[in-house]
Coordinates of N, CA and C in Angstrom, one line a residue:
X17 N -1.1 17.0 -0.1 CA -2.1 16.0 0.1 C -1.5 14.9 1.0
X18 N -2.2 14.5 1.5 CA -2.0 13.6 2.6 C -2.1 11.7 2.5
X19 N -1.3 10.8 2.4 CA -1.7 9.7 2.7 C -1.0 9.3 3.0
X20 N -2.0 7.8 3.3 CA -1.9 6.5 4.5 C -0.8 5.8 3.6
X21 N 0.1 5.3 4.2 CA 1.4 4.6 4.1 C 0.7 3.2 4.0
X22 N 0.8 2.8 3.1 CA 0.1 1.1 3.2 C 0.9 0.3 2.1
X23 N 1.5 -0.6 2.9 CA 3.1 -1.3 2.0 C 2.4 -2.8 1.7
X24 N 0.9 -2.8 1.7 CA 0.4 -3.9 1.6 C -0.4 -3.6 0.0
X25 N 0.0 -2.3 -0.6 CA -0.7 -1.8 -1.5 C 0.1 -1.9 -2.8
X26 N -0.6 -3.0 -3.9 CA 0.7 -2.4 -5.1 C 0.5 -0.9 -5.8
X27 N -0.6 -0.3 -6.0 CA -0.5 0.9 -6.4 C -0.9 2.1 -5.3
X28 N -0.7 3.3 -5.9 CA -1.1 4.3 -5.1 C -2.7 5.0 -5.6
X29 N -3.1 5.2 -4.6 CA -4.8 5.3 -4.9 C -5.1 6.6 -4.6
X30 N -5.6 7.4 -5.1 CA -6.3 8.7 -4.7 C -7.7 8.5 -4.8
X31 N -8.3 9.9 -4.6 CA -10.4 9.8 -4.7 C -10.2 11.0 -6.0
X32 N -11.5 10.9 -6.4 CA -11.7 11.8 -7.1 C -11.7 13.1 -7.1
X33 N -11.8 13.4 -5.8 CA -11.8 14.8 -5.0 C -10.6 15.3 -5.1
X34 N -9.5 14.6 -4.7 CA -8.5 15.1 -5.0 C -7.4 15.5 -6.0
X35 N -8.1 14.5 -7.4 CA -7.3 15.7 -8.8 C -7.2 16.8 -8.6
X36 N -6.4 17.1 -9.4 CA -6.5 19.1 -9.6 C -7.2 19.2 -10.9
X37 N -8.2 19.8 -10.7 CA -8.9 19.8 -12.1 C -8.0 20.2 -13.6
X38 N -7.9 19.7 -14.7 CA -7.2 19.6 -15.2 C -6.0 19.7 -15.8
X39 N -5.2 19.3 -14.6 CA -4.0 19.1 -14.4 C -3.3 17.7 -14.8
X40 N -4.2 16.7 -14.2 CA -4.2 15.4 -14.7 C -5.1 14.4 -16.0
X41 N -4.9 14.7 -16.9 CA -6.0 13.8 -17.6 C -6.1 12.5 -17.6
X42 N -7.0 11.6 -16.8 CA -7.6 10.2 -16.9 C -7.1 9.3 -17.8
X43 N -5.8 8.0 -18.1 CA -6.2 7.2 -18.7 C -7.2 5.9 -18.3
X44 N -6.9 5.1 -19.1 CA -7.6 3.9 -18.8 C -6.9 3.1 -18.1
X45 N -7.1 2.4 -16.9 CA -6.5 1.6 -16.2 C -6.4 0.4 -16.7
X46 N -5.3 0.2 -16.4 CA -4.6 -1.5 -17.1 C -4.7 -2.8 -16.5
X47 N -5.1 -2.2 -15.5 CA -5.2 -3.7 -14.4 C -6.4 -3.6 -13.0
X48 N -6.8 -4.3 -13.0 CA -8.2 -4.1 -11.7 C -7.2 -4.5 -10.7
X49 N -8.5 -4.0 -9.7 CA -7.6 -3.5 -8.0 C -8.6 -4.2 -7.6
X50 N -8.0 -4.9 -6.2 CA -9.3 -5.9 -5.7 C -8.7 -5.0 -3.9
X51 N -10.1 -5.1 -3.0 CA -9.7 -4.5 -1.7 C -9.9 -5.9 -1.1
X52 N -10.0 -5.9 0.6 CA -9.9 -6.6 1.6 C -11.2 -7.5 1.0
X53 N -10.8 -9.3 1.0 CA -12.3 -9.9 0.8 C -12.0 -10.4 -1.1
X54 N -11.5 -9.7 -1.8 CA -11.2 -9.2 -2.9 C -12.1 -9.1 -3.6
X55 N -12.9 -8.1 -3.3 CA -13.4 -6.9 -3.7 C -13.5 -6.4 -4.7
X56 N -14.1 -6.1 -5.6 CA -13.3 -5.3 -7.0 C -13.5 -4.0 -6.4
X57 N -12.6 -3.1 -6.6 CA -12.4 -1.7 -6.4 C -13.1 -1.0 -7.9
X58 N -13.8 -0.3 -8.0 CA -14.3 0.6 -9.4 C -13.3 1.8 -9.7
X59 N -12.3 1.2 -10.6 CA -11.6 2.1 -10.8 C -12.1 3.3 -12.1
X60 N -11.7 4.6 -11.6 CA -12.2 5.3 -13.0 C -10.7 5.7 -14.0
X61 N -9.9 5.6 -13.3 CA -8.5 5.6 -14.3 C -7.6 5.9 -14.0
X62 N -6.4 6.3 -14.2 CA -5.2 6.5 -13.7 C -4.4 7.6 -14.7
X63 N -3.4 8.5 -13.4 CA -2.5 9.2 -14.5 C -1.2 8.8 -14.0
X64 N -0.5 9.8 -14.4 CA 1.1 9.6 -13.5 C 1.4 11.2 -13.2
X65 N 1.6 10.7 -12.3 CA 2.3 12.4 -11.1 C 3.6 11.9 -10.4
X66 N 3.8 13.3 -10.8 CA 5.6 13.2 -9.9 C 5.4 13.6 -8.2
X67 N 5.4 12.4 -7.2 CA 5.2 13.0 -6.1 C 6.0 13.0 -5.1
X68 N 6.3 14.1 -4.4 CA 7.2 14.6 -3.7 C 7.1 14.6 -2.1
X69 N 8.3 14.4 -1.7 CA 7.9 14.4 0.0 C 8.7 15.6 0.4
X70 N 8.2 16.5 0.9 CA 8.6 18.1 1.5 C 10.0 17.9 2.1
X71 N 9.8 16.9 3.6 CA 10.7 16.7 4.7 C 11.9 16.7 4.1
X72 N 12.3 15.4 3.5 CA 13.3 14.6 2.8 C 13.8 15.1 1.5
X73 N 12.8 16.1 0.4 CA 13.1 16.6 -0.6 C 13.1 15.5 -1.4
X74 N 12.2 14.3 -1.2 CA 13.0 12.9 -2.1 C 11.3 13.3 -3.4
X75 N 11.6 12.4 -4.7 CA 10.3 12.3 -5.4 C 10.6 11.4 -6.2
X76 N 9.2 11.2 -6.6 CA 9.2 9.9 -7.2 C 8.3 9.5 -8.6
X77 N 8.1 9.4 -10.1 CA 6.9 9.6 -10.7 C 6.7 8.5 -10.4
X78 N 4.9 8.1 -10.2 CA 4.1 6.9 -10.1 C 3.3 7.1 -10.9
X79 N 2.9 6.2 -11.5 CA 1.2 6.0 -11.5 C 0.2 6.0 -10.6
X80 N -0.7 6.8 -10.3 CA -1.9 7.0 -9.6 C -3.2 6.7 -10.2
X81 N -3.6 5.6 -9.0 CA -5.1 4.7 -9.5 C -6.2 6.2 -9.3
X82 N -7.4 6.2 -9.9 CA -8.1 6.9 -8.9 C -9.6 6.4 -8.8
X83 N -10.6 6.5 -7.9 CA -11.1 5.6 -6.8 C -12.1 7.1 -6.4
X84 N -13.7 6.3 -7.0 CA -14.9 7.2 -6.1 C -15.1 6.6 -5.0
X85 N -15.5 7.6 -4.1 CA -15.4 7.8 -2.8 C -14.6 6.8 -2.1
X86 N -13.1 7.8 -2.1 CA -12.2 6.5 -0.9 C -12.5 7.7 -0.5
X87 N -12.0 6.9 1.4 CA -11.5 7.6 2.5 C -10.5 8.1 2.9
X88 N -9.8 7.4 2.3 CA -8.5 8.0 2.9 C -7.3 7.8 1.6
X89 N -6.5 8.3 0.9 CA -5.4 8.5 -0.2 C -4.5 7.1 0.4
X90 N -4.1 6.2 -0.7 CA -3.2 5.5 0.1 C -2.1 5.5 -1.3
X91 N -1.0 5.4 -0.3 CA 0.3 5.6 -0.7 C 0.9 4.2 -1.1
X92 N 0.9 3.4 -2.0 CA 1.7 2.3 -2.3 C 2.9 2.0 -1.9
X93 N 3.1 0.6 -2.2 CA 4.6 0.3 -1.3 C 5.5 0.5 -3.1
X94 N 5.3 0.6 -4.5 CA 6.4 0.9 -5.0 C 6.9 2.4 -4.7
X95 N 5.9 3.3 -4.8 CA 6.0 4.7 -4.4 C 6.8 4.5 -3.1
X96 N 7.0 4.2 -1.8 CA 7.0 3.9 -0.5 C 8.4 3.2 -0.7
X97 N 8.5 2.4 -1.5 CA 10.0 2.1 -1.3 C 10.7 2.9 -2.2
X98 N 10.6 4.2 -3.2 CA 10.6 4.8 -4.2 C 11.7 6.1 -3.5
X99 N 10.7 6.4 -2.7 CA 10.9 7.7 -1.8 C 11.5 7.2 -0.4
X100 N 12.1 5.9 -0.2 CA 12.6 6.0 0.9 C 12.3 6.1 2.4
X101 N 10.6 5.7 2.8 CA 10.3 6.1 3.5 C 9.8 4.7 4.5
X102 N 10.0 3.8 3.9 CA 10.5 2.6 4.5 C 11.4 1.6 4.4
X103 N 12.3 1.3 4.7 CA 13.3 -0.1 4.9 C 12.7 -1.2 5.0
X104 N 13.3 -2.0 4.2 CA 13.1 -3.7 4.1 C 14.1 -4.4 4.9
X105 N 14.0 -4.7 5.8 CA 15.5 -5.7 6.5 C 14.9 -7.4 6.2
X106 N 16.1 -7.6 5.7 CA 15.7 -8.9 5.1 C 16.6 -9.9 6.3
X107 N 17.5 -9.7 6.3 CA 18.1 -10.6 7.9 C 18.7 -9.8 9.2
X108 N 18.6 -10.2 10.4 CA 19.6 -9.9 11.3 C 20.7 -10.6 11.9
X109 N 21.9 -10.1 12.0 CA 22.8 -10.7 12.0 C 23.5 -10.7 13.6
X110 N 23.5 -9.6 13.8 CA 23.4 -9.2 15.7 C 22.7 -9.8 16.2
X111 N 22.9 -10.6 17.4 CA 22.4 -11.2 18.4 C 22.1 -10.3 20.1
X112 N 22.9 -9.3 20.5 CA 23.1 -8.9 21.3 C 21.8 -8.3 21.5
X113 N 21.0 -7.5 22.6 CA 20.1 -6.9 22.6 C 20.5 -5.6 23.2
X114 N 21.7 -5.5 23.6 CA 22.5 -4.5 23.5 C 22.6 -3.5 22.2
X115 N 23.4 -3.9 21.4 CA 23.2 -3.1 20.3 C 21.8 -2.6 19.7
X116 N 20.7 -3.2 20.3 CA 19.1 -2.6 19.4 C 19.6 -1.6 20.4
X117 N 19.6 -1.5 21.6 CA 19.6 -0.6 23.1 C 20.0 0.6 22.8
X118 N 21.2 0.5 22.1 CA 22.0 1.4 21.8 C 21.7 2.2 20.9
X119 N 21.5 1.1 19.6 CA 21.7 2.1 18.1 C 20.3 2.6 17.6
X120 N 19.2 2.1 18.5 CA 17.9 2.1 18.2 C 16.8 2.8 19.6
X121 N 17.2 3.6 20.6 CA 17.1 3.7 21.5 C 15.2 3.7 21.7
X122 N 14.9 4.6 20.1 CA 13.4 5.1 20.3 C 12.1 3.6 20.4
X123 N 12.7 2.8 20.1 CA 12.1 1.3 20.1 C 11.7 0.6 21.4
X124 N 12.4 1.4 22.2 CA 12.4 0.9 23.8 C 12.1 1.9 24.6
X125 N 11.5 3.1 23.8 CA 10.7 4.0 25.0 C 8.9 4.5 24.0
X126 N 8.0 4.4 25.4 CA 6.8 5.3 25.1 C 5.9 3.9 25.0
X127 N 5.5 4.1 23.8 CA 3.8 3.4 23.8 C 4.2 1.7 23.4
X128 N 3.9 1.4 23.6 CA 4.5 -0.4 23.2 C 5.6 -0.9 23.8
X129 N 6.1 -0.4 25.1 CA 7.2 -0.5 25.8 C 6.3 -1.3 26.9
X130 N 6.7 -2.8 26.7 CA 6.6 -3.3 28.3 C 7.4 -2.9 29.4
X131 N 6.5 -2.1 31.2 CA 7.5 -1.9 31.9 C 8.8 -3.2 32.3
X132 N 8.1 -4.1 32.3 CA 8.5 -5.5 33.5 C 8.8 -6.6 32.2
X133 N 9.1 -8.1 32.5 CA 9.3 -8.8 32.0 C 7.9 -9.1 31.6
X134 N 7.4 -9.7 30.9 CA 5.9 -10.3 30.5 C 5.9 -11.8 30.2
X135 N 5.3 -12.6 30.8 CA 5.1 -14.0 30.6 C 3.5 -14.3 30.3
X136 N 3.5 -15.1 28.7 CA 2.3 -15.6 28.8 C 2.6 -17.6 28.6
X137 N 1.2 -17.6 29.5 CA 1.4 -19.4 30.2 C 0.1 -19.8 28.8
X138 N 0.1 -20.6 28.1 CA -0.7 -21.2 27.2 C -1.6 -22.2 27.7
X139 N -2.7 -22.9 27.7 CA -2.9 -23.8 28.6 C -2.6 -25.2 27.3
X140 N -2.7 -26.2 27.7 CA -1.9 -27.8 27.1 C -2.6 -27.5 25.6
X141 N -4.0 -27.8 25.7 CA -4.9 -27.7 24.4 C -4.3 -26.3 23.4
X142 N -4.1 -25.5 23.4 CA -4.2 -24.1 22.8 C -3.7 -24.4 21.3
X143 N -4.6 -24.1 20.5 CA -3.8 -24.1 19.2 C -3.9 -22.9 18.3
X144 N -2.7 -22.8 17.8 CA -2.3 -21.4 16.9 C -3.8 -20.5 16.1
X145 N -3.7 -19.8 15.7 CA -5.1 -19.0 15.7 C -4.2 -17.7 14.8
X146 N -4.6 -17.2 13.6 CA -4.6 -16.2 12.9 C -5.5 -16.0 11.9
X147 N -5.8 -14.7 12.1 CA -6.9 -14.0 10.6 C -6.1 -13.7 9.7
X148 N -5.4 -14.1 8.7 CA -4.8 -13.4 7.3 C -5.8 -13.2 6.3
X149 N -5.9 -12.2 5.6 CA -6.3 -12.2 4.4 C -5.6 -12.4 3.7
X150 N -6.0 -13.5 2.2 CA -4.7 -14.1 1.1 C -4.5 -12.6 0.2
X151 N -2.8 -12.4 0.3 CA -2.5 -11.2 -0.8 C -2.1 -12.0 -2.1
X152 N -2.4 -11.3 -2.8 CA -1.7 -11.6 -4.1 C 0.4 -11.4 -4.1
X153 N 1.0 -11.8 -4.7 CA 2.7 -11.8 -4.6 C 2.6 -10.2 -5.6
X154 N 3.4 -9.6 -5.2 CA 3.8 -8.1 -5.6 C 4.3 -8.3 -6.9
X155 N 3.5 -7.4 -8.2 CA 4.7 -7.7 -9.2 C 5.9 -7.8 -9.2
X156 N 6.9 -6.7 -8.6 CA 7.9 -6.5 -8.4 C 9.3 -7.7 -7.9
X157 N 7.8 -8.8 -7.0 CA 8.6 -9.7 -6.4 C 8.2 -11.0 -6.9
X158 N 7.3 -11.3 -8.3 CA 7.0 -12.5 -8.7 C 8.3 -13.0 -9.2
X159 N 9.1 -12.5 -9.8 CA 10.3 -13.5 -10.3 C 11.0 -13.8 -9.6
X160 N 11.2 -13.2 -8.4 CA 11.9 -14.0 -6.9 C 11.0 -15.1 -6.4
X161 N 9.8 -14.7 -6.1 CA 8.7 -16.1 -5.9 C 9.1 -17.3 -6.5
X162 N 9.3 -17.1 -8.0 CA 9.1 -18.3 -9.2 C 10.2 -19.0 -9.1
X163 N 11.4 -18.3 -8.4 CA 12.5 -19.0 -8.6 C 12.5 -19.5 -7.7
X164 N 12.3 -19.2 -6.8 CA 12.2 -19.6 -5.3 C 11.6 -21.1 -5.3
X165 N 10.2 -21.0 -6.0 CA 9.3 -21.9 -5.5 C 9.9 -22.8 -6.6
X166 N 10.5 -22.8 -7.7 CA 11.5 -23.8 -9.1 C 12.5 -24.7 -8.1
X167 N 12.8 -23.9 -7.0 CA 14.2 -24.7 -6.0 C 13.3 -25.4 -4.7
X168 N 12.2 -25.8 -4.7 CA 11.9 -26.3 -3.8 C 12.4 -27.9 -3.7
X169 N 12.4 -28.7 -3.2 CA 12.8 -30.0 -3.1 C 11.5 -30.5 -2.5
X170 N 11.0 -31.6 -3.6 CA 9.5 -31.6 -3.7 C 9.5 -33.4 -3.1
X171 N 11.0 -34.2 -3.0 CA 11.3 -35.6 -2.4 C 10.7 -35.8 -1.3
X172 N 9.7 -36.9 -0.8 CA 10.0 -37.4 0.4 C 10.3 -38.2 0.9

């Protein structure tokens, strides 16, 4: 089975199409899923499957939400940091742009490679401009949040 890598996802979601007929039996899901907008997602239940990546030989048991009519299987970031298939860099320490050159060569060739230097001119007025949609903090990382936000220095 095939899915979309989405590290913006706390669980992993399948469609109903894709159970194996009974192979997995349906519990009840424990927590609602909200999409883009926040949404409520209609969840019909969830099992747990042990899921494996061919390439790498790596696996992982998850819990799997499952979801009438999705489009596309999406792969959650615990599953996703589970199996290895993405890195978290939390600082960089190198300054050089030599060393990316070097140790990272595929980063600087093909589709997203500027040929030339690129300059963009702003005009005086221009003010900052982004669409975010608000996520919710990841379970995994609310007790980092909490502590985090306990040490703020709230003086002015």
């Amino acid at each position: 089975m095939n899915f979309k890598i989405d590290t913006g996802a706390d669980v992993t979601v399948i469609d109903t199409a894709n159970i194996p007929k009974g192979k997995y039996p349906l519990c009840k899901a424990d927590r609602k899923l909200y999409g883009p907008g926040r949404n409520l997602i209609p969840v019909l239940g969830k099992f747990t499957a042990k899921l494996k990546l061919k390439q790498q030989n790596t696996e992982s048991i998850q819990e799997v939400y499952v979801v009438e009519k999705l489009e596309q299987s999406l792969l959650g970031r615990p599953a996703i940091e589970a199996m290895k298939l993405i890195y978290k860099v939390n600082t960089v320490n190198v300054i050089s742009d030599k060393y990316y050159r070097q140790n990272h060569p595929k980063l600087f060739k093909g589709l997203g490679k500027l040929k030339d230097t690129y300059k963009i001119r702003l005009s005086q007025d221009a003010k900052p401009f982004a669409v975010c949609a608000p996520r919710r903090v990841p379970i995994p990382l609310q007790q980092k949040v909490e502590k985090e936000l306990l040490y703020i220095d709230c003086r002015i």
